[in-house]
Amino acid sequence: MKKCLGCGISLQVDNPDAPGYVKSLDQDYCRRCFRLAHYGDLTLDLRDAIDPDALIAEIKKHTDAAIVLIMDILHISSDVHYKLFQAFKDRPLFIIINKIDLLPDNSNFAKIETYILDELKKMAKGNDIRSLILTSIKDHHLNDLFYEEIAASPFRKFIFAGLANAGKSSIINKLTGSKKLTTSFYPGTTLDFNAFHLENYTFYDAPGICDRGSILMNLDSRLIEEIYPLKTIKPLVYQLYNKQSFFINDLMRLDAYVKDRATIIFYFDPRVQIHRTKLANADDYELKYPLHKDIEYDFKSYKNLDKEDLAINGMGFIGFHHLDLVKLTLPNKVEVKRRKGLL
Ligand SMILES: Nc1nc2c(ncn2[C@@H]2O[C@H](COP(=O)(O)OP(=O)(O)OP(=O)(O)O)[C@@H](O)[C@H]2O)c(=O)[nH]1
Ligand SMILES: [Mg+2]
C-alpha cells in the first residue's frame, strides 16, 4: 500500500475525516501533511493516536537497526525516557540532544552538559551508548558530527526514536538535505514508520511517543502555538518583596510567598505573556485556557525553593531564589520537576 511521504501513514481515498486521506492515489502527501506543510493548520488532531507499547514493539522488530534517540533539551527528564532506555537495553544508542538553540547564548554550557550527563546516568543504566551530540537543526556541524559517528560504527540502518516533538523528522530532513518529512509543533505529526534511503544508509523516521505529562498534551490543540518553545528563551526576571501572583498566558497561575527579598526568573518562549499582580487581588482573574478533553485545573505546592527550578514539561522552566512557598495552578496532568537551577 502507498504511504504518505510526509508522515508515513497508508494513503486512502475513502474517508476524508480519517488519517491518510488523499483525493487520488497519485498524490504523495496525505491531506493532513499537505495542510500542515503549506498552511500550518491541523486538520486532524492525532496526538492520542500513538500507543507507546505498540510503537516500542514495532521498533524492536527491526533487529538490525541501531537507535538514534532524539531528546529535546527542555524535555530530558521525562518518565517516558526511562521507559525508552529500559526498552532499548539490547541496542546501540546514538543520542542527540536537540534544540540547544532554545537556551540563551550566555548560558553556562559546561553546567548544562553536567546536567545532561547526570540525567542520563539516572536513566541509562546498562545501555550501550555509542555517542552523544548536543545540537540543533541550526547547527552547521551537525551533519559532519553525525556521519562521522555512524561511519565509525558497523550499522547502516538507524531508527530515529524519541518523544513527540523532539525534532526527529526535522533532524532527518537536515541530515538528508531534504524537506520531505512533515514537521510541526503539534505532537503526533509523524504517524508511521517512514524509510529514507541515502547512499548506503537507511534512516527510519518513527512516530514520537506523546508524553501525557507535557503541557502540549493538556491544551486544546489550537492553543499550542501560543506557548510552544520556538525561539531562544528570553529570561524574565522579577524581584519580590511581598506576596505576589503571576499569570502565565492565562494558562497557569503562580502564587509566591516570600519573607524577605526573593527572585523569580521565567524561562519561556518570548511570546509567553507574564502578568504580575498582588496575591490579594489574584482571585479577580480567571484561568480561561481551553483544555484538552478530561483535563482540569489543579494546584501543586513547593516549599523553600532556593537556587532551584521547576521545569514545566513541554514549555520551559522557572528559576527561584529565596522563595518560602510557591503554589502553582495548572492543568492537572502536567508534569512539574523540581531540580537544581539549570542556568
Ligand atoms: N528551535 C528549534 N526548534 C526545533 C529544532 N528541531 C525541531 N524543531 C521544531 O520542533 C517541532 C517538532 O519538530 P518535528 O521534527 O516535527 O518533531 P518530531 O520529533 O518529528 O515530532 P513527532 O513527529 O510528533 O514525533 C517543529 O516545530 C520544529 O520546527 C531545533 O533544533 N530547534
Ligand atoms: Mg516526526
mmCIF file of C-alpha atoms and ligand atoms in Angstrom:
data_model
loop_
_atom_site.group_PDB
_atom_site.id
_atom_site.type_symbol
_atom_site.label_atom_id
_atom_site.label_comp_id
_atom_site.label_asym_id
_atom_site.label_seq_id
_atom_site.Cartn_x
_atom_site.Cartn_y
_atom_site.Cartn_z
ATOM 1 C CA MET A 1 0.000 0.000 0.000
ATOM 2 C CA LYS A 2 1.232 3.507 -0.852
ATOM 3 C CA LYS A 3 2.353 5.584 2.117
ATOM 4 C CA CYS A 4 2.434 9.332 2.698
ATOM 5 C CA LEU A 5 5.964 10.678 2.175
ATOM 6 C CA GLY A 6 5.491 13.204 4.979
ATOM 7 C CA CYS A 7 4.141 11.168 7.900
ATOM 8 C CA GLY A 8 4.335 7.526 6.790
ATOM 9 C CA ILE A 9 0.590 6.764 7.073
ATOM 10 C CA SER A 10 -1.040 4.489 4.477
ATOM 11 C CA LEU A 11 -2.908 6.604 1.937
ATOM 12 C CA GLN A 12 -6.643 6.106 1.412
ATOM 13 C CA VAL A 13 -9.348 7.740 -0.723
ATOM 14 C CA ASP A 14 -12.459 6.648 1.196
ATOM 15 C CA ASN A 15 -12.753 8.763 4.338
ATOM 16 C CA PRO A 16 -11.773 12.478 4.362
ATOM 17 C CA ASP A 17 -12.009 12.509 8.184
ATOM 18 C CA ALA A 18 -9.597 9.628 8.721
ATOM 19 C CA PRO A 19 -5.778 9.691 8.605
ATOM 20 C CA GLY A 20 -4.097 9.222 5.224
ATOM 21 C CA TYR A 21 -6.850 10.767 3.113
ATOM 22 C CA VAL A 22 -5.972 11.843 -0.454
ATOM 23 C CA LYS A 23 -8.274 12.769 -3.336
ATOM 24 C CA SER A 24 -6.462 10.349 -5.587
ATOM 25 C CA LEU A 25 -3.736 7.803 -5.037
ATOM 26 C CA ASP A 26 -1.304 9.507 -7.413
ATOM 27 C CA GLN A 27 -0.732 12.110 -4.639
ATOM 28 C CA ASP A 28 2.339 11.618 -2.444
ATOM 29 C CA TYR A 29 1.227 13.513 0.681
ATOM 30 C CA CYS A 30 -1.920 12.972 2.745
ATOM 31 C CA ARG A 31 -4.240 15.942 3.173
ATOM 32 C CA ARG A 32 -3.143 16.433 6.769
ATOM 33 C CA CYS A 33 0.543 16.722 5.789
ATOM 34 C CA PHE A 34 -0.300 18.979 2.847
ATOM 35 C CA ARG A 35 -2.249 21.351 5.085
ATOM 36 C CA LEU A 36 0.425 21.302 7.811
ATOM 37 C CA ALA A 37 3.236 21.983 5.348
ATOM 38 C CA HIS A 38 1.505 24.735 3.345
ATOM 39 C CA TYR A 39 -0.868 26.397 5.818
ATOM 40 C CA GLY A 40 0.372 25.209 9.235
ATOM 41 C CA ASP A 41 -3.138 24.122 10.194
ATOM 42 C CA LEU A 42 -4.063 20.875 11.838
ATOM 43 C CA THR A 43 -6.922 19.073 10.111
ATOM 44 C CA LEU A 44 -6.750 16.023 12.386
ATOM 45 C CA ASP A 45 -5.515 16.036 15.972
ATOM 46 C CA LEU A 46 -3.804 12.649 16.347
ATOM 47 C CA ARG A 47 -1.740 13.216 19.497
ATOM 48 C CA ASP A 48 -3.700 10.482 21.286
ATOM 49 C CA ALA A 49 -3.276 8.032 18.422
ATOM 50 C CA ILE A 50 0.167 6.582 19.153
ATOM 51 C CA ASP A 51 0.315 3.628 21.533
ATOM 52 C CA PRO A 52 3.802 3.703 23.139
ATOM 53 C CA ASP A 53 3.985 -0.061 23.763
ATOM 54 C CA ALA A 54 2.948 -0.939 20.206
ATOM 55 C CA LEU A 55 5.493 1.552 18.897
ATOM 56 C CA ILE A 56 8.322 0.118 21.004
ATOM 57 C CA ALA A 57 7.354 -3.406 19.878
ATOM 58 C CA GLU A 58 7.455 -2.244 16.254
ATOM 59 C CA ILE A 59 10.897 -0.671 16.696
ATOM 60 C CA LYS A 60 12.148 -3.885 18.296
ATOM 61 C CA LYS A 61 11.200 -5.850 15.174
ATOM 62 C CA HIS A 62 13.999 -4.054 13.302
ATOM 63 C CA THR A 63 16.673 -6.173 14.905
ATOM 64 C CA ASP A 64 19.458 -4.991 12.587
ATOM 65 C CA ALA A 65 18.940 -1.270 13.269
ATOM 66 C CA ALA A 66 20.677 0.970 15.776
ATOM 67 C CA ILE A 67 18.614 3.606 17.557
ATOM 68 C CA VAL A 68 19.129 7.321 17.306
ATOM 69 C CA LEU A 69 17.389 8.668 20.377
ATOM 70 C CA ILE A 70 16.460 12.312 19.935
ATOM 71 C CA MET A 71 15.798 14.309 23.102
ATOM 72 C CA ASP A 72 14.650 17.909 23.425
ATOM 73 C CA ILE A 73 16.956 19.898 25.745
ATOM 74 C CA LEU A 74 13.870 21.300 27.513
ATOM 75 C CA HIS A 75 12.370 17.889 27.941
ATOM 76 C CA ILE A 76 15.044 15.457 29.077
ATOM 77 C CA SER A 77 13.785 14.286 32.432
ATOM 78 C CA SER A 78 10.558 12.734 31.258
ATOM 79 C CA ASP A 79 9.297 9.472 32.720
ATOM 80 C CA VAL A 80 8.817 8.245 29.147
ATOM 81 C CA HIS A 81 12.592 8.437 28.579
ATOM 82 C CA TYR A 82 13.111 5.971 31.427
ATOM 83 C CA LYS A 83 10.804 3.603 29.600
ATOM 84 C CA LEU A 84 12.700 4.020 26.330
ATOM 85 C CA PHE A 85 16.089 3.397 27.912
ATOM 86 C CA GLN A 86 14.677 0.272 29.551
ATOM 87 C CA ALA A 87 13.206 -0.941 26.276
ATOM 88 C CA PHE A 88 16.418 -0.428 24.291
ATOM 89 C CA LYS A 89 18.948 -2.006 26.644
ATOM 90 C CA ASP A 90 19.935 -4.507 23.940
ATOM 91 C CA ARG A 91 20.513 -1.828 21.276
ATOM 92 C CA PRO A 92 23.317 0.551 20.452
ATOM 93 C CA LEU A 93 22.096 4.087 21.092
ATOM 94 C CA PHE A 94 23.257 7.251 19.386
ATOM 95 C CA ILE A 95 21.869 10.099 21.466
ATOM 96 C CA ILE A 96 21.128 13.521 20.046
ATOM 97 C CA ILE A 97 20.164 16.276 22.495
ATOM 98 C CA ASN A 98 18.368 18.679 20.223
ATOM 99 C CA LYS A 99 17.092 22.303 20.314
ATOM 100 C CA ILE A 100 20.123 23.634 22.145
ATOM 101 C CA ASP A 101 19.422 26.947 20.330
ATOM 102 C CA LEU A 102 16.457 27.454 22.690
ATOM 103 C CA LEU A 103 18.819 28.187 25.582
ATOM 104 C CA PRO A 104 20.111 31.762 25.908
ATOM 105 C CA ASP A 105 23.529 32.299 24.259
ATOM 106 C CA ASN A 106 25.134 33.305 27.537
ATOM 107 C CA SER A 107 24.095 30.068 29.289
ATOM 108 C CA ASN A 108 26.711 28.131 31.183
ATOM 109 C CA PHE A 109 27.053 25.229 28.737
ATOM 110 C CA ALA A 110 29.514 23.333 30.939
ATOM 111 C CA LYS A 111 26.821 23.284 33.673
ATOM 112 C CA ILE A 112 24.221 22.195 31.134
ATOM 113 C CA GLU A 113 26.418 19.329 29.978
ATOM 114 C CA THR A 114 26.859 18.182 33.568
ATOM 115 C CA TYR A 115 23.084 18.282 33.996
ATOM 116 C CA ILE A 116 22.571 16.194 30.850
ATOM 117 C CA LEU A 117 25.161 13.628 31.913
ATOM 118 C CA ASP A 118 23.600 13.372 35.387
ATOM 119 C CA GLU A 119 20.143 12.839 33.900
ATOM 120 C CA LEU A 120 21.476 10.209 31.502
ATOM 121 C CA LYS A 121 23.255 8.444 34.349
ATOM 122 C CA LYS A 122 19.920 8.138 36.178
ATOM 123 C CA MET A 123 18.016 6.870 33.136
ATOM 124 C CA ALA A 124 20.508 4.895 31.074
ATOM 125 C CA LYS A 125 21.544 2.087 33.361
ATOM 126 C CA GLY A 126 23.259 -0.659 31.365
ATOM 127 C CA ASN A 127 22.533 0.950 27.977
ATOM 128 C CA ASP A 128 25.046 0.786 25.157
ATOM 129 C CA ILE A 129 25.511 4.488 24.360
ATOM 130 C CA ARG A 130 27.777 4.992 21.333
ATOM 131 C CA SER A 131 27.692 8.759 21.049
ATOM 132 C CA LEU A 132 26.163 11.908 22.487
ATOM 133 C CA ILE A 133 25.706 15.026 20.370
ATOM 134 C CA LEU A 134 24.347 18.364 21.638
ATOM 135 C CA THR A 135 22.925 20.260 18.728
ATOM 136 C CA SER A 136 20.058 21.991 16.983
ATOM 137 C CA ILE A 137 18.761 21.994 13.437
ATOM 138 C CA LYS A 138 20.535 25.334 13.018
ATOM 139 C CA ASP A 139 23.912 23.754 13.817
ATOM 140 C CA HIS A 140 26.157 23.710 10.702
ATOM 141 C CA HIS A 141 28.331 20.975 12.205
ATOM 142 C CA LEU A 142 25.529 18.519 12.883
ATOM 143 C CA ASN A 143 25.818 16.536 9.644
ATOM 144 C CA ASP A 144 29.598 16.185 9.858
ATOM 145 C CA LEU A 145 29.427 15.138 13.501
ATOM 146 C CA PHE A 146 26.656 12.640 12.989
ATOM 147 C CA TYR A 147 28.035 10.989 9.838
ATOM 148 C CA GLU A 148 31.449 10.727 11.486
ATOM 149 C CA GLU A 149 29.896 8.869 14.425
ATOM 150 C CA ILE A 150 27.836 6.454 12.374
ATOM 151 C CA ALA A 151 30.571 5.824 9.789
ATOM 152 C CA ALA A 152 32.764 4.601 12.635
ATOM 153 C CA SER A 153 30.059 2.087 13.627
ATOM 154 C CA PRO A 154 29.093 -1.159 11.878
ATOM 155 C CA PHE A 155 25.444 -0.067 11.469
ATOM 156 C CA ARG A 156 23.745 1.077 8.295
ATOM 157 C CA LYS A 157 20.120 1.187 9.492
ATOM 158 C CA PHE A 158 19.025 3.744 12.071
ATOM 159 C CA ILE A 159 15.649 4.270 13.679
ATOM 160 C CA PHE A 160 15.095 7.825 14.899
ATOM 161 C CA ALA A 161 13.030 7.465 18.049
ATOM 162 C CA GLY A 162 12.008 9.610 20.993
ATOM 163 C CA LEU A 163 9.242 11.751 22.371
ATOM 164 C CA ALA A 164 6.830 13.533 20.071
ATOM 165 C CA ASN A 165 8.145 16.966 19.074
ATOM 166 C CA ALA A 166 11.768 16.202 19.935
ATOM 167 C CA GLY A 167 12.677 17.025 16.324
ATOM 168 C CA LYS A 168 13.182 13.565 14.786
ATOM 169 C CA SER A 169 11.725 14.415 11.387
ATOM 170 C CA SER A 170 13.468 17.823 11.359
ATOM 171 C CA ILE A 171 16.817 16.173 12.064
ATOM 172 C CA ILE A 172 16.380 13.548 9.326
ATOM 173 C CA ASN A 173 15.461 16.325 6.880
ATOM 174 C CA LYS A 174 18.627 18.136 7.902
ATOM 175 C CA LEU A 175 20.839 15.040 7.667
ATOM 176 C CA THR A 176 19.494 14.170 4.248
ATOM 177 C CA GLY A 177 19.336 17.732 2.906
ATOM 178 C CA SER A 178 15.638 17.372 2.150
ATOM 179 C CA LYS A 179 12.279 18.801 3.198
ATOM 180 C CA LYS A 180 10.465 15.587 2.546
ATOM 181 C CA LEU A 181 9.278 14.747 6.048
ATOM 182 C CA THR A 182 6.463 16.731 7.611
ATOM 183 C CA THR A 183 7.412 18.630 10.752
ATOM 184 C CA SER A 184 5.201 20.669 13.053
ATOM 185 C CA PHE A 185 4.825 21.750 16.645
ATOM 186 C CA TYR A 186 1.726 19.607 17.089
ATOM 187 C CA PRO A 187 2.632 16.416 18.978
ATOM 188 C CA GLY A 188 1.965 13.326 16.875
ATOM 189 C CA THR A 189 2.939 14.674 13.443
ATOM 190 C CA THR A 190 4.638 11.502 12.179
ATOM 191 C CA LEU A 191 2.120 8.673 12.178
ATOM 192 C CA ASP A 192 4.007 5.612 10.959
ATOM 193 C CA PHE A 193 7.491 4.411 10.024
ATOM 194 C CA ASN A 194 8.945 6.223 7.088
ATOM 195 C CA ALA A 195 12.158 4.951 5.477
ATOM 196 C CA PHE A 196 14.670 7.306 3.898
ATOM 197 C CA HIS A 197 17.489 5.805 1.812
ATOM 198 C CA LEU A 198 20.687 7.748 1.395
ATOM 199 C CA GLU A 199 23.756 6.168 -0.179
ATOM 200 C CA ASN A 200 24.244 3.007 1.857
ATOM 201 C CA TYR A 201 22.278 4.204 4.888
ATOM 202 C CA THR A 202 18.603 3.784 5.732
ATOM 203 C CA PHE A 203 17.069 6.202 8.215
ATOM 204 C CA TYR A 204 13.643 5.366 9.623
ATOM 205 C CA ASP A 205 11.585 8.253 10.916
ATOM 206 C CA ALA A 206 9.352 6.890 13.687
ATOM 207 C CA PRO A 207 6.246 8.330 15.311
ATOM 208 C CA GLY A 208 7.061 10.051 18.600
ATOM 209 C CA ILE A 209 5.699 8.951 21.928
ATOM 210 C CA CYS A 210 3.307 11.562 23.247
ATOM 211 C CA ASP A 211 4.139 12.343 26.844
ATOM 212 C CA ARG A 212 0.915 12.723 28.842
ATOM 213 C CA GLY A 213 2.833 14.951 31.262
ATOM 214 C CA SER A 214 3.670 17.503 28.577
ATOM 215 C CA ILE A 215 1.678 20.696 28.687
ATOM 216 C CA LEU A 216 1.184 20.303 24.920
ATOM 217 C CA MET A 217 -0.957 17.228 25.629
ATOM 218 C CA ASN A 218 -3.095 19.140 28.104
ATOM 219 C CA LEU A 219 -4.246 22.032 25.947
ATOM 220 C CA ASP A 220 -6.794 22.439 23.257
ATOM 221 C CA SER A 221 -4.646 21.899 20.142
ATOM 222 C CA ARG A 222 -5.412 25.352 18.689
ATOM 223 C CA LEU A 223 -3.580 26.976 21.589
ATOM 224 C CA ILE A 224 -0.345 25.020 21.415
ATOM 225 C CA GLU A 225 1.057 27.614 19.033
ATOM 226 C CA GLU A 226 0.896 30.334 21.707
ATOM 227 C CA ILE A 227 3.222 28.691 24.221
ATOM 228 C CA TYR A 228 5.304 26.266 22.181
ATOM 229 C CA PRO A 229 9.093 26.878 22.673
ATOM 230 C CA LEU A 230 10.117 28.091 19.232
ATOM 231 C CA LYS A 231 12.687 30.824 19.705
ATOM 232 C CA THR A 232 15.607 31.332 22.059
ATOM 233 C CA ILE A 233 14.346 31.791 25.604
ATOM 234 C CA LYS A 234 14.451 35.323 26.928
ATOM 235 C CA PRO A 235 14.666 35.134 30.740
ATOM 236 C CA LEU A 236 12.188 37.406 32.544
ATOM 237 C CA VAL A 237 13.428 38.383 35.986
ATOM 238 C CA TYR A 238 11.178 39.562 38.830
ATOM 239 C CA GLN A 239 12.290 40.770 42.265
ATOM 240 C CA LEU A 240 9.727 40.220 45.003
ATOM 241 C CA TYR A 241 9.374 41.809 48.437
ATOM 242 C CA ASN A 242 5.946 40.506 49.412
ATOM 243 C CA LYS A 243 3.266 38.044 48.337
ATOM 244 C CA GLN A 244 2.646 38.212 44.609
ATOM 245 C CA SER A 245 0.838 36.236 41.935
ATOM 246 C CA PHE A 246 1.854 35.702 38.334
ATOM 247 C CA PHE A 247 -0.402 34.728 35.481
ATOM 248 C CA ILE A 248 1.394 32.942 32.679
ATOM 249 C CA ASN A 249 -0.561 33.402 29.449
ATOM 250 C CA ASP A 250 -3.813 32.944 31.399
ATOM 251 C CA LEU A 251 -2.823 29.292 31.419
ATOM 252 C CA MET A 252 -1.009 28.972 34.748
ATOM 253 C CA ARG A 253 -1.066 30.878 37.993
ATOM 254 C CA LEU A 254 1.897 31.083 40.327
ATOM 255 C CA ASP A 255 1.426 32.376 43.889
ATOM 256 C CA ALA A 256 4.695 33.352 45.533
ATOM 257 C CA TYR A 257 5.080 33.670 49.313
ATOM 258 C CA VAL A 258 8.227 35.439 50.484
ATOM 259 C CA LYS A 259 9.516 36.635 53.871
ATOM 260 C CA ASP A 260 12.374 38.655 52.535
ATOM 261 C CA ARG A 261 13.610 39.608 49.098
ATOM 262 C CA ALA A 262 13.224 36.840 46.521
ATOM 263 C CA THR A 263 13.730 36.394 42.777
ATOM 264 C CA ILE A 264 11.758 34.502 40.157
ATOM 265 C CA ILE A 265 13.005 34.022 36.609
ATOM 266 C CA PHE A 266 10.728 32.729 33.864
ATOM 267 C CA TYR A 267 12.445 30.797 31.073
ATOM 268 C CA PHE A 268 9.807 30.512 28.380
ATOM 269 C CA ASP A 269 9.437 31.385 24.721
ATOM 270 C CA PRO A 270 9.415 35.205 24.282
ATOM 271 C CA ARG A 271 5.779 35.017 23.093
ATOM 272 C CA VAL A 272 4.613 33.812 26.512
ATOM 273 C CA GLN A 273 2.973 36.669 28.434
ATOM 274 C CA ILE A 274 3.582 37.122 32.161
ATOM 275 C CA HIS A 275 1.227 39.281 34.180
ATOM 276 C CA ARG A 276 2.067 40.160 37.802
ATOM 277 C CA THR A 277 -0.405 41.195 40.490
ATOM 278 C CA LYS A 278 -0.713 41.305 44.293
ATOM 279 C CA LEU A 279 -1.691 37.936 45.716
ATOM 280 C CA ALA A 280 -4.638 39.615 47.441
ATOM 281 C CA ASN A 281 -6.042 40.643 44.030
ATOM 282 C CA ALA A 282 -5.298 37.426 42.178
ATOM 283 C CA ASP A 283 -8.701 35.831 42.649
ATOM 284 C CA ASP A 284 -10.181 38.577 40.446
ATOM 285 C CA TYR A 285 -8.517 36.881 37.462
ATOM 286 C CA GLU A 286 -9.554 33.623 35.957
ATOM 287 C CA LEU A 287 -7.555 30.956 34.161
ATOM 288 C CA LYS A 288 -9.504 30.545 30.979
ATOM 289 C CA TYR A 289 -7.433 28.437 28.645
ATOM 290 C CA PRO A 290 -9.462 25.750 26.892
ATOM 291 C CA LEU A 291 -8.003 22.422 27.935
ATOM 292 C CA HIS A 292 -7.843 19.051 26.193
ATOM 293 C CA LYS A 293 -10.606 16.555 26.987
ATOM 294 C CA ASP A 294 -10.813 15.290 30.605
ATOM 295 C CA ILE A 295 -8.160 17.767 31.803
ATOM 296 C CA GLU A 296 -8.908 20.102 34.690
ATOM 297 C CA TYR A 297 -7.023 22.668 36.715
ATOM 298 C CA ASP A 298 -5.252 21.639 39.882
ATOM 299 C CA PHE A 299 -2.538 23.081 42.076
ATOM 300 C CA LYS A 300 0.806 21.913 43.436
ATOM 301 C CA SER A 301 2.833 23.451 46.306
ATOM 302 C CA TYR A 302 6.603 23.726 46.761
ATOM 303 C CA LYS A 303 8.335 24.845 49.955
ATOM 304 C CA ASN A 304 11.726 26.542 50.339
ATOM 305 C CA LEU A 305 12.747 26.918 46.720
ATOM 306 C CA ASP A 306 16.243 28.333 46.514
ATOM 307 C CA LYS A 307 18.628 28.209 43.521
ATOM 308 C CA GLU A 308 16.182 25.686 42.092
ATOM 309 C CA ASP A 309 13.946 25.332 39.042
ATOM 310 C CA LEU A 310 10.508 23.999 38.454
ATOM 311 C CA ALA A 311 10.617 22.509 34.960
ATOM 312 C CA ILE A 312 7.199 22.638 33.287
ATOM 313 C CA ASN A 313 7.162 19.689 30.917
ATOM 314 C CA GLY A 314 6.855 20.813 27.280
ATOM 315 C CA MET A 315 7.076 24.547 27.947
ATOM 316 C CA GLY A 316 10.268 25.618 29.734
ATOM 317 C CA PHE A 317 11.164 26.282 33.360
ATOM 318 C CA ILE A 318 11.018 28.776 36.215
ATOM 319 C CA GLY A 319 14.020 29.586 38.423
ATOM 320 C CA PHE A 320 13.630 30.558 42.107
ATOM 321 C CA HIS A 321 15.802 32.244 44.719
ATOM 322 C CA HIS A 322 14.726 32.522 48.396
ATOM 323 C CA LEU A 323 11.071 31.535 47.971
ATOM 324 C CA ASP A 324 9.254 30.336 51.100
ATOM 325 C CA LEU A 325 6.361 28.790 49.282
ATOM 326 C CA VAL A 326 5.135 28.555 45.702
ATOM 327 C CA LYS A 327 1.680 27.414 44.657
ATOM 328 C CA LEU A 328 1.314 26.582 41.019
ATOM 329 C CA THR A 329 -2.115 26.220 39.439
ATOM 330 C CA LEU A 330 -2.021 24.434 36.091
ATOM 331 C CA PRO A 331 -3.695 21.670 34.057
ATOM 332 C CA ASN A 332 -3.709 18.590 36.287
ATOM 333 C CA LYS A 333 -1.751 16.139 34.114
ATOM 334 C CA VAL A 334 1.213 18.466 33.544
ATOM 335 C CA GLU A 335 4.421 17.046 34.997
ATOM 336 C CA VAL A 336 6.477 19.536 37.031
ATOM 337 C CA LYS A 337 10.010 18.554 38.059
ATOM 338 C CA ARG A 338 11.931 20.274 40.829
ATOM 339 C CA ARG A 339 15.677 20.386 40.161
ATOM 340 C CA LYS A 340 18.875 22.336 40.831
ATOM 341 C CA GLY A 341 18.920 25.621 38.894
ATOM 342 C CA LEU A 342 19.983 24.867 35.320
ATOM 343 C CA LEU A 343 21.209 28.308 34.266
HETATM 344 N N1 LIG B 1 14.206 25.814 17.996
HETATM 345 C C1 LIG B 1 14.267 24.604 17.465
HETATM 346 N N2 LIG B 1 13.145 24.013 17.018
HETATM 347 C C2 LIG B 1 13.258 22.765 16.501
HETATM 348 C C3 LIG B 1 14.502 22.080 16.376
HETATM 349 N N3 LIG B 1 14.273 20.859 15.825
HETATM 350 C C4 LIG B 1 12.946 20.803 15.591
HETATM 351 N N4 LIG B 1 12.343 21.942 15.983
HETATM 352 C C5 LIG B 1 10.898 22.256 15.947
HETATM 353 O O1 LIG B 1 10.257 21.325 16.808
HETATM 354 C C6 LIG B 1 8.955 20.993 16.305
HETATM 355 C C7 LIG B 1 8.825 19.489 16.200
HETATM 356 O O2 LIG B 1 9.694 19.020 15.187
HETATM 357 P P1 LIG B 1 9.434 17.639 14.422
HETATM 358 O O3 LIG B 1 10.635 17.386 13.584
HETATM 359 O O4 LIG B 1 8.094 17.628 13.782
HETATM 360 O O5 LIG B 1 9.432 16.655 15.687
HETATM 361 P P2 LIG B 1 9.202 15.081 15.713
HETATM 362 O O6 LIG B 1 10.093 14.547 16.791
HETATM 363 O O7 LIG B 1 9.354 14.504 14.368
HETATM 364 O O8 LIG B 1 7.680 15.023 16.210
HETATM 365 P P3 LIG B 1 6.580 13.835 16.014
HETATM 366 O O9 LIG B 1 6.512 13.508 14.562
HETATM 367 O O10 LIG B 1 5.319 14.454 16.545
HETATM 368 O O11 LIG B 1 7.054 12.700 16.857
HETATM 369 C C8 LIG B 1 8.827 21.735 14.963
HETATM 370 O O12 LIG B 1 8.123 22.941 15.216
HETATM 371 C C9 LIG B 1 10.277 22.020 14.578
HETATM 372 O O13 LIG B 1 10.418 23.169 13.782
HETATM 373 C C10 LIG B 1 15.680 22.755 16.849
HETATM 374 O O14 LIG B 1 16.807 22.249 16.834
HETATM 375 N N5 LIG B 1 15.498 23.990 17.385
HETATM 376 MG MG MG B 2 8.032 13.493 13.192
#
